[in-house]
Coordinates of C-alpha atoms in Angstrom, one line a residue:
M1 CA 114.8 -100.4 -49.8
S2 CA 117.8 -99.2 -47.7
G3 CA 117.1 -96.7 -45.0
R4 CA 114.2 -94.2 -44.8
G5 CA 112.4 -93.4 -47.9
G6 CA 111.3 -96.9 -47.6
R7 CA 112.7 -99.3 -44.9
T8 CA 112.4 -102.9 -45.5
D9 CA 112.2 -103.7 -41.7
G10 CA 109.4 -101.2 -41.1
G11 CA 111.3 -99.9 -38.0
P12 CA 111.3 -96.2 -36.8
A13 CA 113.6 -93.6 -38.2
A14 CA 117.0 -93.0 -36.5
R15 CA 116.1 -89.4 -35.9
P16 CA 112.8 -87.6 -35.9
R17 CA 111.7 -86.1 -39.1
K18 CA 109.5 -83.1 -38.9
S19 CA 109.5 -81.2 -42.2
M20 CA 108.6 -82.1 -45.8
I21 CA 109.1 -80.4 -49.1
I22 CA 106.7 -81.6 -51.9
V23 CA 107.6 -80.8 -55.6
G24 CA 104.5 -80.2 -57.6
G25 CA 101.1 -78.9 -56.7
G26 CA 98.9 -81.2 -58.8
L27 CA 96.5 -83.5 -57.1
G28 CA 99.2 -85.9 -56.0
G29 CA 101.3 -83.1 -54.4
L30 CA 98.2 -81.5 -52.8
S31 CA 97.0 -84.8 -51.5
T32 CA 100.4 -85.6 -50.1
G33 CA 100.5 -82.2 -48.4
C34 CA 97.1 -82.7 -46.8
Y35 CA 97.8 -86.2 -45.3
A36 CA 101.3 -85.1 -44.2
R37 CA 99.6 -82.1 -42.3
M38 CA 97.1 -84.6 -40.8
N39 CA 100.0 -86.5 -39.4
G40 CA 101.9 -83.5 -38.0
Y41 CA 104.6 -82.8 -40.6
R42 CA 105.4 -79.3 -41.6
T43 CA 105.0 -79.0 -45.3
R44 CA 105.8 -76.7 -48.2
I45 CA 104.7 -77.3 -51.9
F46 CA 106.6 -75.8 -54.6
E47 CA 104.6 -75.4 -57.9
M48 CA 105.9 -73.9 -61.1
H49 CA 102.5 -72.8 -62.4
E50 CA 100.4 -70.0 -60.9
V51 CA 97.4 -72.1 -59.9
P52 CA 97.0 -75.6 -58.3
G53 CA 96.0 -78.8 -59.9
G54 CA 98.6 -79.6 -62.6
C55 CA 96.7 -81.4 -65.4
C56 CA 93.5 -81.0 -63.3
T57 CA 92.9 -77.5 -64.6
A58 CA 90.7 -75.0 -66.5
W59 CA 91.2 -71.5 -67.9
D60 CA 89.1 -68.5 -69.0
K61 CA 88.5 -67.4 -72.6
G62 CA 86.2 -64.4 -72.8
D63 CA 83.0 -65.2 -71.0
F64 CA 83.7 -68.9 -71.1
T65 CA 85.7 -71.3 -68.8
F66 CA 87.3 -74.1 -70.6
D67 CA 87.5 -77.1 -68.3
W68 CA 90.2 -79.5 -69.5
C69 CA 90.3 -82.5 -67.2
V70 CA 87.4 -84.2 -65.3
S71 CA 85.0 -86.0 -67.6
W72 CA 84.2 -88.5 -64.8
L73 CA 85.5 -88.5 -61.2
L74 CA 85.9 -92.1 -59.7
G75 CA 84.7 -92.1 -56.2
N76 CA 82.5 -89.0 -56.3
G77 CA 79.6 -91.0 -54.9
P78 CA 79.5 -93.2 -51.8
G79 CA 79.9 -97.0 -51.8
S80 CA 83.7 -97.5 -52.1
E81 CA 86.9 -96.6 -50.4
M82 CA 87.6 -94.1 -53.2
H83 CA 84.8 -91.9 -51.9
R84 CA 86.4 -91.7 -48.4
I85 CA 89.6 -90.2 -50.0
W86 CA 87.8 -87.3 -51.6
L87 CA 86.0 -86.6 -48.4
E88 CA 89.3 -86.6 -46.4
L89 CA 90.7 -84.1 -48.9
G90 CA 87.7 -81.8 -48.8
A91 CA 87.4 -82.1 -52.5
I92 CA 83.6 -82.6 -53.0
Q93 CA 81.9 -81.3 -49.9
G94 CA 79.3 -78.7 -50.5
K95 CA 79.0 -79.5 -54.2
E96 CA 76.5 -81.1 -56.5
M97 CA 77.7 -84.3 -58.1
R98 CA 76.1 -84.8 -61.6
H99 CA 75.6 -88.3 -62.8
F100 CA 74.6 -89.3 -66.4
D101 CA 72.8 -92.5 -67.1
V102 CA 75.0 -93.0 -70.1
F103 CA 78.8 -93.3 -69.8
N104 CA 79.5 -92.7 -73.4
V105 CA 77.9 -92.6 -76.8
V106 CA 79.8 -94.0 -79.8
R107 CA 78.5 -92.9 -83.2
G108 CA 79.5 -94.9 -86.2
R109 CA 80.4 -93.5 -89.6
D110 CA 76.8 -94.3 -90.7
G111 CA 75.3 -92.2 -88.0
R112 CA 74.1 -95.0 -85.8
K113 CA 74.7 -94.6 -82.1
V114 CA 75.6 -97.1 -79.3
Y115 CA 74.6 -95.8 -76.0
F116 CA 76.8 -97.3 -73.3
Y117 CA 74.4 -97.2 -70.3
S118 CA 76.3 -98.3 -67.2
D119 CA 73.3 -99.9 -65.9
P120 CA 73.6 -103.5 -67.2
D121 CA 69.9 -104.1 -67.7
R122 CA 69.4 -101.0 -69.9
L123 CA 72.7 -101.7 -71.7
E124 CA 71.7 -105.3 -72.5
A125 CA 68.3 -104.2 -73.9
H126 CA 69.8 -101.5 -76.0
L127 CA 72.6 -103.7 -77.4
L128 CA 70.1 -106.5 -78.3
D129 CA 68.0 -103.9 -80.2
L130 CA 71.0 -103.1 -82.2
S131 CA 72.2 -106.6 -82.8
P132 CA 70.0 -109.6 -81.8
T133 CA 72.4 -112.1 -83.4
D134 CA 75.1 -111.0 -80.8
A135 CA 72.9 -112.0 -77.9
R136 CA 75.4 -114.5 -76.4
V137 CA 78.2 -112.0 -76.3
I138 CA 76.0 -109.2 -75.0
G139 CA 74.7 -111.4 -72.3
D140 CA 78.2 -112.5 -71.3
F141 CA 79.4 -108.9 -71.1
C142 CA 76.5 -107.7 -69.1
R143 CA 76.6 -110.6 -66.6
G144 CA 80.3 -109.7 -66.0
L145 CA 79.3 -106.0 -65.5
R146 CA 76.6 -107.0 -62.9
K147 CA 79.2 -108.9 -60.9
F148 CA 81.8 -106.2 -61.1
I149 CA 79.3 -103.6 -59.6
R150 CA 79.3 -105.8 -56.5
C151 CA 83.0 -106.3 -56.6
L152 CA 83.8 -102.6 -56.7
R153 CA 82.6 -102.1 -53.3
V154 CA 85.4 -104.3 -51.8
Y155 CA 88.2 -102.9 -54.0
P156 CA 91.0 -101.6 -51.7
F157 CA 92.1 -98.0 -52.0
L158 CA 92.9 -96.7 -48.5
K159 CA 96.0 -98.7 -47.8
P160 CA 98.8 -99.9 -50.2
V161 CA 99.3 -103.5 -50.5
G162 CA 102.9 -103.2 -49.6
L163 CA 102.0 -102.1 -46.1
M164 CA 99.5 -104.8 -45.4
G165 CA 100.5 -107.6 -43.2
P166 CA 99.8 -111.3 -44.0
V167 CA 96.5 -111.4 -42.2
E168 CA 95.4 -108.2 -43.9
R169 CA 96.3 -109.5 -47.3
M170 CA 94.4 -112.7 -46.7
R171 CA 91.4 -110.8 -45.5
M172 CA 91.6 -108.6 -48.6
M173 CA 91.9 -111.4 -51.0
S174 CA 89.0 -113.4 -49.3
R175 CA 86.7 -110.5 -50.1
F176 CA 87.5 -111.1 -53.8
I177 CA 86.7 -114.8 -53.7
P178 CA 83.2 -114.3 -55.0
Y179 CA 84.5 -112.3 -58.0
F180 CA 87.5 -114.4 -58.8
N181 CA 86.3 -115.7 -62.1
V182 CA 85.1 -112.4 -63.5
I183 CA 88.4 -110.7 -62.4
R184 CA 90.4 -113.6 -63.9
R185 CA 88.6 -113.6 -67.2
S186 CA 88.4 -109.8 -67.6
I187 CA 92.1 -109.2 -66.9
T188 CA 93.4 -111.9 -69.2
V189 CA 91.5 -110.9 -72.3
L190 CA 92.2 -107.7 -74.3
M191 CA 89.2 -105.7 -75.3
R192 CA 90.4 -105.5 -78.8
D193 CA 90.2 -109.3 -78.9
Y194 CA 87.0 -109.6 -76.9
S195 CA 85.2 -107.1 -79.3
E196 CA 86.1 -109.4 -82.2
R197 CA 83.4 -111.8 -80.9
F198 CA 80.6 -109.5 -82.1
R199 CA 79.2 -110.1 -85.5
E200 CA 77.8 -106.6 -85.9
P201 CA 80.7 -104.3 -87.2
L202 CA 79.5 -101.3 -85.2
L203 CA 79.6 -103.1 -81.9
R204 CA 82.9 -104.7 -82.8
E205 CA 84.5 -101.2 -83.2
A206 CA 82.3 -99.3 -80.5
F207 CA 83.3 -101.5 -77.6
N208 CA 87.0 -100.4 -78.1
H209 CA 85.9 -96.8 -77.5
I210 CA 83.7 -97.2 -74.4
L211 CA 86.5 -95.2 -72.4
Y212 CA 86.3 -92.3 -75.0
E213 CA 89.5 -93.1 -76.8
K214 CA 90.8 -96.5 -78.1
H215 CA 93.1 -98.2 -75.6
P216 CA 94.5 -101.2 -77.6
N217 CA 96.4 -102.7 -74.7
F218 CA 93.6 -102.5 -72.1
P219 CA 92.0 -105.8 -71.1
V220 CA 88.2 -106.0 -70.4
L221 CA 88.7 -105.3 -66.6
P222 CA 89.2 -101.5 -66.8
F223 CA 86.1 -101.2 -69.0
Y224 CA 84.1 -103.1 -66.3
F225 CA 85.7 -101.0 -63.5
Q226 CA 84.6 -97.7 -65.0
L227 CA 81.2 -98.8 -66.0
A228 CA 80.6 -100.4 -62.6
A229 CA 81.7 -97.2 -60.8
H230 CA 79.4 -95.2 -63.1
A231 CA 76.5 -97.5 -62.5
D232 CA 77.0 -97.3 -58.7
G233 CA 76.7 -93.5 -58.8
A234 CA 80.5 -93.1 -58.2
A235 CA 81.8 -91.7 -61.5
G236 CA 80.0 -88.4 -62.1
V237 CA 81.3 -84.9 -62.3
P238 CA 81.7 -82.4 -59.5
E239 CA 80.1 -78.9 -59.6
G240 CA 82.8 -76.4 -60.3
G241 CA 84.8 -78.6 -62.5
S242 CA 88.5 -79.6 -62.5
L243 CA 90.1 -76.3 -61.3
G244 CA 87.3 -76.1 -58.7
L245 CA 88.2 -79.6 -57.5
A246 CA 91.9 -78.7 -57.2
R247 CA 91.1 -75.4 -55.4
S248 CA 89.0 -77.3 -52.9
I249 CA 91.8 -79.6 -52.0
E250 CA 94.2 -76.6 -51.9
E251 CA 91.9 -74.9 -49.4
R252 CA 91.8 -78.0 -47.3
Y253 CA 95.6 -78.1 -47.4
R254 CA 95.9 -74.5 -46.3
R255 CA 93.2 -75.0 -43.5
L256 CA 95.4 -77.8 -42.2
G257 CA 98.3 -75.3 -42.0
G258 CA 100.2 -76.3 -45.2
K259 CA 102.1 -73.8 -47.2
I260 CA 102.3 -73.5 -50.9
R261 CA 104.4 -71.3 -53.2
Y262 CA 103.6 -70.8 -56.9
N263 CA 105.8 -69.7 -59.8
A264 CA 108.5 -71.8 -58.1
R265 CA 110.3 -74.3 -60.3
V266 CA 112.5 -77.0 -58.7
E267 CA 115.7 -77.5 -60.6
E268 CA 117.4 -80.0 -58.3
I269 CA 116.8 -82.2 -55.3
L270 CA 119.7 -81.6 -53.0
V271 CA 121.3 -84.8 -51.7
E272 CA 124.0 -85.2 -49.0
D273 CA 125.4 -88.6 -47.9
D274 CA 122.7 -90.4 -49.9
R275 CA 120.0 -88.5 -48.2
A276 CA 117.6 -86.0 -49.7
V277 CA 117.8 -82.8 -47.7
G278 CA 116.0 -80.2 -49.8
V279 CA 115.6 -78.5 -53.2
R280 CA 117.2 -75.8 -55.3
L281 CA 114.8 -73.5 -57.2
S282 CA 115.5 -71.9 -60.6
D283 CA 116.2 -68.6 -58.8
G284 CA 119.1 -70.2 -57.1
S285 CA 117.5 -70.3 -53.6
E286 CA 117.8 -73.5 -51.6
H287 CA 115.3 -74.8 -49.2
L288 CA 115.9 -77.6 -46.6
A289 CA 113.7 -80.3 -45.1
D290 CA 113.8 -83.6 -43.5
I291 CA 111.8 -85.3 -46.4
V292 CA 111.5 -84.6 -50.1
V293 CA 108.6 -85.9 -52.0
A294 CA 108.5 -85.6 -55.8
A295 CA 105.0 -85.3 -57.0
C296 CA 105.9 -84.1 -60.5
D297 CA 106.9 -85.7 -63.7
G298 CA 108.8 -89.0 -63.1
Y299 CA 111.1 -88.7 -66.0
T300 CA 112.2 -85.2 -65.0
T301 CA 112.6 -86.3 -61.5
M302 CA 115.0 -89.1 -62.3
H303 CA 117.1 -87.5 -65.0
D304 CA 117.0 -83.7 -64.0
L305 CA 116.2 -83.3 -60.4
L306 CA 118.3 -86.3 -59.3
K307 CA 120.7 -86.1 -62.2
G308 CA 120.4 -89.8 -63.0
R309 CA 121.6 -91.0 -59.6
Y310 CA 120.1 -93.8 -57.6
L311 CA 118.8 -95.6 -60.7
N312 CA 119.6 -99.2 -59.9
A313 CA 119.4 -101.8 -62.8
E314 CA 115.7 -102.1 -62.5
Y315 CA 114.9 -98.4 -62.3
H316 CA 117.6 -97.6 -65.0
R317 CA 115.8 -99.8 -67.5
L318 CA 112.4 -98.4 -66.6
Y319 CA 113.4 -94.8 -67.0
T320 CA 115.9 -95.0 -69.8
K321 CA 114.6 -97.8 -72.1
T322 CA 111.0 -98.9 -71.2
V323 CA 109.7 -95.4 -70.8
H324 CA 110.5 -94.6 -74.5
E325 CA 108.9 -97.8 -75.9
P326 CA 105.5 -97.5 -77.6
E327 CA 102.4 -97.7 -75.5
M328 CA 104.3 -97.6 -72.2
V329 CA 103.2 -94.1 -71.2
F330 CA 99.7 -92.5 -71.9
P331 CA 99.9 -90.3 -74.9
G332 CA 99.0 -86.6 -74.7
Y333 CA 95.9 -85.0 -76.1
L334 CA 95.0 -82.6 -78.8
S335 CA 92.2 -80.5 -77.4
L336 CA 89.9 -78.1 -79.0
F337 CA 87.6 -75.8 -77.0
L338 CA 84.7 -73.9 -78.7
G339 CA 82.6 -71.3 -76.9
L340 CA 79.2 -71.2 -78.7
R341 CA 76.8 -68.3 -78.8
E342 CA 73.9 -70.7 -78.5
D343 CA 73.0 -73.9 -76.7
F344 CA 72.6 -77.2 -78.5
P345 CA 70.1 -79.0 -76.2
D346 CA 69.7 -82.0 -78.4
A347 CA 73.4 -83.0 -78.3
D348 CA 74.5 -85.8 -76.1
P349 CA 76.9 -84.8 -73.4
C350 CA 79.7 -87.1 -74.5
T351 CA 80.1 -88.9 -77.8
T352 CA 83.0 -90.6 -79.5
Y353 CA 82.8 -90.3 -83.3
L354 CA 84.3 -92.9 -85.5
L355 CA 85.9 -91.0 -88.3
T356 CA 86.5 -91.6 -92.0
E357 CA 89.9 -92.0 -93.3
E358 CA 89.8 -88.5 -94.9
E359 CA 88.6 -86.9 -91.6
A360 CA 91.3 -88.6 -89.6
D361 CA 94.0 -87.6 -92.1
A362 CA 93.3 -83.9 -91.4
L363 CA 94.1 -84.4 -87.6
L364 CA 97.9 -84.1 -87.1
G365 CA 99.3 -86.8 -84.7
V366 CA 96.0 -88.6 -84.3
R367 CA 96.5 -92.1 -83.1
H368 CA 93.2 -93.7 -83.9
P369 CA 90.4 -92.6 -86.3
S370 CA 88.2 -91.2 -83.7
V371 CA 87.4 -88.1 -81.7
N372 CA 85.6 -87.5 -78.4
V373 CA 83.3 -84.6 -78.4
Q374 CA 81.7 -83.3 -75.2
F375 CA 79.2 -80.6 -74.9
R376 CA 80.9 -79.5 -71.7
S377 CA 78.3 -77.0 -70.6
T378 CA 76.0 -80.0 -69.8
H379 CA 78.6 -81.2 -67.3
Y380 CA 79.4 -77.7 -65.9
P381 CA 76.6 -75.2 -66.8
E382 CA 78.1 -72.8 -64.2
L383 CA 81.1 -72.3 -66.5
S384 CA 79.5 -70.6 -69.4
P385 CA 76.8 -67.9 -69.8
P386 CA 73.1 -69.0 -69.8
G387 CA 72.0 -69.9 -73.4
T388 CA 75.5 -70.7 -74.6
A389 CA 77.4 -73.9 -74.8
V390 CA 81.0 -75.2 -74.5
V391 CA 82.4 -77.9 -76.8
Y392 CA 85.4 -80.0 -75.8
A393 CA 86.8 -82.2 -78.6
T394 CA 89.9 -84.4 -78.0
Y395 CA 92.0 -87.2 -79.5
F396 CA 95.0 -89.1 -78.4
C397 CA 97.9 -87.3 -80.1
D398 CA 101.5 -88.1 -80.8
I399 CA 103.8 -85.2 -79.8
A400 CA 106.5 -85.8 -82.5
P401 CA 104.7 -84.2 -85.5
W402 CA 104.1 -81.0 -83.4
R403 CA 107.7 -81.0 -82.3
E404 CA 108.9 -81.1 -85.8
L405 CA 106.8 -77.9 -86.5
S406 CA 107.9 -76.0 -83.5
T407 CA 110.9 -73.8 -83.7
G408 CA 111.0 -72.4 -80.2
P409 CA 111.8 -74.0 -76.8
E410 CA 109.3 -76.4 -75.3
R411 CA 108.9 -74.2 -72.2
S412 CA 110.8 -71.2 -71.0
S413 CA 111.1 -69.2 -67.7
R414 CA 111.5 -65.5 -67.7
M415 CA 110.8 -62.4 -65.6
H416 CA 107.2 -61.1 -65.7
R417 CA 105.7 -58.4 -63.5
G418 CA 108.8 -58.5 -61.3
G419 CA 108.7 -62.2 -60.7
E420 CA 110.0 -65.4 -62.4
V421 CA 107.2 -67.1 -64.3
H422 CA 107.6 -70.6 -65.9
T423 CA 104.4 -71.2 -68.0
L424 CA 104.1 -68.1 -70.2
P425 CA 103.6 -68.7 -74.0
V426 CA 106.7 -69.5 -76.0
R427 CA 107.1 -68.8 -79.7
R428 CA 106.8 -71.9 -81.7
G429 CA 106.8 -70.6 -85.3
R430 CA 104.4 -69.9 -88.1
E431 CA 104.0 -73.6 -89.3
Y432 CA 103.1 -74.7 -85.8
V433 CA 100.4 -72.0 -85.5
R434 CA 99.1 -72.8 -89.0
A435 CA 98.9 -76.5 -88.1
K436 CA 96.8 -75.7 -85.0
R437 CA 94.5 -73.6 -87.2
R438 CA 94.1 -76.4 -89.7
V439 CA 93.3 -79.0 -87.0
A440 CA 90.9 -76.6 -85.4
D441 CA 89.1 -76.1 -88.8
A442 CA 89.0 -79.8 -89.4
L443 CA 87.5 -80.6 -86.0
I444 CA 85.0 -77.8 -86.4
G445 CA 84.0 -79.3 -89.7
I446 CA 83.6 -82.9 -88.2
I447 CA 81.5 -81.5 -85.3
D448 CA 79.4 -79.3 -87.7
R449 CA 78.5 -82.1 -90.0
R450 CA 77.1 -84.0 -87.0
H451 CA 75.5 -80.9 -85.4
P452 CA 74.7 -78.4 -88.1
G453 CA 75.0 -74.8 -87.0
V454 CA 78.0 -75.3 -84.7
R455 CA 80.4 -73.6 -87.1
E456 CA 78.3 -70.4 -87.3
A457 CA 77.8 -70.4 -83.5
V458 CA 81.5 -70.3 -82.6
K459 CA 82.3 -67.1 -80.6
V460 CA 85.8 -68.2 -79.2
R461 CA 88.0 -71.2 -79.7
D462 CA 91.3 -72.5 -78.3
V463 CA 93.6 -75.3 -79.1
A464 CA 96.0 -77.2 -76.9
T465 CA 98.6 -79.7 -78.3
P466 CA 100.8 -82.1 -76.3
L467 CA 103.4 -79.3 -76.4
T468 CA 101.0 -77.1 -74.4
Q469 CA 100.8 -79.7 -71.8
V470 CA 104.6 -79.9 -71.6
R471 CA 104.7 -76.1 -71.2
Y472 CA 102.2 -76.0 -68.3
T473 CA 103.2 -79.3 -66.4
G474 CA 106.6 -80.4 -67.7
N475 CA 105.2 -83.9 -68.3
L476 CA 107.1 -86.3 -70.5
D477 CA 105.8 -85.9 -74.1
G478 CA 102.7 -84.1 -72.8
T479 CA 101.3 -87.3 -71.1
V480 CA 98.4 -86.7 -68.7
L481 CA 98.4 -90.0 -66.7
G482 CA 102.1 -91.2 -66.8
W483 CA 102.5 -94.9 -66.9
Q484 CA 100.0 -97.1 -68.6
P485 CA 98.6 -100.0 -66.6
F486 CA 98.5 -103.6 -68.0
V487 CA 101.8 -103.2 -70.0
E488 CA 105.4 -103.6 -69.1
G489 CA 106.0 -100.1 -67.8
G490 CA 103.0 -100.0 -65.5
E491 CA 103.4 -103.5 -64.4
T492 CA 107.1 -103.0 -63.7
L493 CA 106.4 -99.9 -61.6
E494 CA 103.9 -101.6 -59.4
E495 CA 106.3 -104.4 -58.7
L496 CA 109.1 -102.0 -57.8
V497 CA 106.8 -100.0 -55.4
K498 CA 105.9 -103.3 -53.7
K499 CA 109.6 -104.1 -53.5
Y500 CA 111.1 -100.8 -52.5
G501 CA 108.2 -98.6 -51.5
P502 CA 107.5 -95.2 -53.2
G503 CA 111.1 -94.2 -53.3
L504 CA 114.5 -95.2 -54.7
P505 CA 116.9 -97.8 -53.3
G506 CA 119.9 -96.2 -51.8
L507 CA 118.4 -92.7 -51.3
E508 CA 117.0 -91.9 -47.9
D509 CA 114.3 -89.5 -47.0
F510 CA 113.0 -89.4 -50.6
Y511 CA 109.6 -90.5 -51.8
M512 CA 107.5 -90.2 -55.0
S513 CA 103.7 -89.4 -55.3
G514 CA 101.1 -88.7 -57.9
V515 CA 100.6 -90.5 -61.2
W516 CA 104.2 -91.5 -61.7
A517 CA 104.1 -93.5 -58.3
T518 CA 101.1 -95.5 -59.6
T519 CA 99.0 -96.2 -62.7
G520 CA 95.7 -94.5 -63.4
G521 CA 93.8 -91.3 -63.2
L522 CA 92.8 -88.6 -60.5
I523 CA 91.7 -91.0 -57.9
R524 CA 95.1 -92.9 -58.1
A525 CA 97.0 -89.6 -57.8
A526 CA 94.9 -88.7 -54.8
A527 CA 95.2 -92.1 -53.3
A528 CA 99.1 -92.0 -54.0
G529 CA 99.3 -89.0 -51.5
R530 CA 97.6 -91.0 -48.8
H531 CA 99.8 -94.0 -49.5
V532 CA 103.1 -92.2 -49.4
V533 CA 102.3 -90.6 -46.2
Q534 CA 101.4 -94.1 -44.8
F535 CA 104.9 -95.2 -45.8
V536 CA 106.5 -92.0 -44.2
C537 CA 104.6 -92.7 -40.9
R538 CA 105.6 -96.3 -41.1
D539 CA 109.3 -95.3 -41.6
D540 CA 109.0 -92.9 -38.6
G541 CA 107.3 -95.3 -36.3
R542 CA 104.1 -93.2 -36.2
E543 CA 100.5 -94.4 -36.4
F544 CA 98.9 -93.0 -39.6
R545 CA 96.0 -90.8 -39.1
S546 CA 93.3 -89.4 -41.4
E547 CA 89.9 -87.6 -41.0
V548 CA 87.1 -86.5 -43.1
D549 CA 86.8 -82.8 -43.7
E550 CA 83.7 -81.5 -42.0
S551 CA 84.0 -77.9 -42.7
A552 CA 81.2 -78.1 -45.4
P553 CA 78.1 -80.3 -45.8
A554 CA 78.2 -83.6 -47.6
P555 CA 77.9 -83.4 -51.5
T556 CA 74.5 -83.7 -53.1
H557 CA 73.7 -85.9 -56.2
R558 CA 71.7 -85.4 -59.3
L559 CA 71.0 -87.8 -62.1
I560 CA 70.8 -86.4 -65.7
P561 CA 69.1 -88.6 -68.3
V562 CA 70.8 -89.0 -71.6
G563 CA 69.5 -90.4 -74.9
P564 CA 66.2 -92.2 -75.6
P565 CA 64.0 -93.3 -72.8
P566 CA 64.5 -96.8 -71.5
A567 CA 62.7 -99.7 -73.1
S568 CA 59.7 -101.0 -71.3
G569 CA 60.6 -103.0 -68.2
A570 CA 64.2 -101.8 -68.1
R571 CA 65.5 -100.2 -64.9
T572 CA 66.4 -96.5 -64.8
G573 CA 69.0 -94.6 -62.8
V574 CA 72.3 -95.7 -61.2
A575 CA 72.4 -99.0 -59.4
S576 CA 72.8 -97.5 -56.0
G577 CA 70.0 -95.0 -56.7
P578 CA 69.1 -93.7 -53.2
H579 CA 71.9 -91.2 -53.0
A580 CA 71.5 -90.0 -56.6

């Protein structure tokens, strides 16, 4: 990369840089702000919504809080570098971390259930009970999981590979030598192919839904990674939920001296002499800084905020062609929330239901014939009144059919109570509203058939489509996670970041952060903030600094059992049990 915003020589900047503007107050933006403050930069975050967090959010509906994001939080328990990042961001201190002994349940069309215990011993015993004829494949998968649990503890998160010297890289690679075979095998075989090895049809289908939805282009490796983190007590949920997590990081940012402005939508990144110098907001005001970090939608950044400039041949292909190809970007969700008048204590916390063709046909935009249903009040009992329940039902959803029904703008800014607001509801037309109602009724029917009495217990309900996600976040097609890993888009992005750093060639003092600067979920977004500030410090000739937030006590941990008791002789609990 030429100049700052990613120097190839790693030398100090020509002039001292002291101030930073960050576009977007999601977890990537908040993380960037925290680490920038730890390293002495003056920072301002501009966020178009009224609350922090971006997709990591929740909202109130009557007596219920509908939590939209965190179903598991990688790194919320000790044992890996991921945990250190959350502690540095003050995200989990003083909270109870809840861990389930089952990662997900997959329920077949015939009503049979597959409990995906993350403990490999319990998982192996359960799967053998379901299908003794698949002993060889079951044993192979569980052996790989046991190795990956140990491998997880050496997985690097604190420093980007692009900033590692030759010795550091060799040291990092040497730690993976004992796990080379399991990594090589699991990253070269797609789960959709691996699952075909099972003779039992239920297992053949269920393994594709371990991660709630079907990910047809994922190899076996991410399935191992998530189950291993869960087994290690490092993929539970945090007390207070998604918005609580975002607010904790926002509080950490403010305590560090950072500033954030809400209801502030950036329309353009100001550039002078191939240098990012500030931003222009929708109200026409201009704000200047030595560094600009885009921690918002990548497509919007490239095509709107930067007007298509600085896209060399590689980035031009990525953001004009690849980004629109199928399966390059994570799809959006259709989400249904139900606030129930009564609790359903016998319901599993999280279940993916395999649907009949008729049931799937009633779900507009559904990508795969399945729906994930969480009794969310098991995760977050503090977010609903005692004796009630919250149901959260989701499916991967294409945005196109919803766009066809919508007659209004995808999002609109207007004056409200004396100020400009950017996330107010927009009129989408009667057919769009009717379609939401039909999908909600269909999902309630699906859930009620599996849990009789749910329909009569509904007190409030709410539906969010991919267009809802566009309204609140501006994300391309309502995506939650940006680039998908293990396909051309995500692989190309990672190579470009290694080559140019988290910026654009030819544009100085500009960086990108958040999910569009990496691939993956919340921990990746949080890590991206740390990584981009490490690049900034490198470019300014500074030593990067970070520190754990000690303003609140360490988190506590609780294990919540799910499903039938373990078979005789099987282990219980998470693999690293002492902290759970």
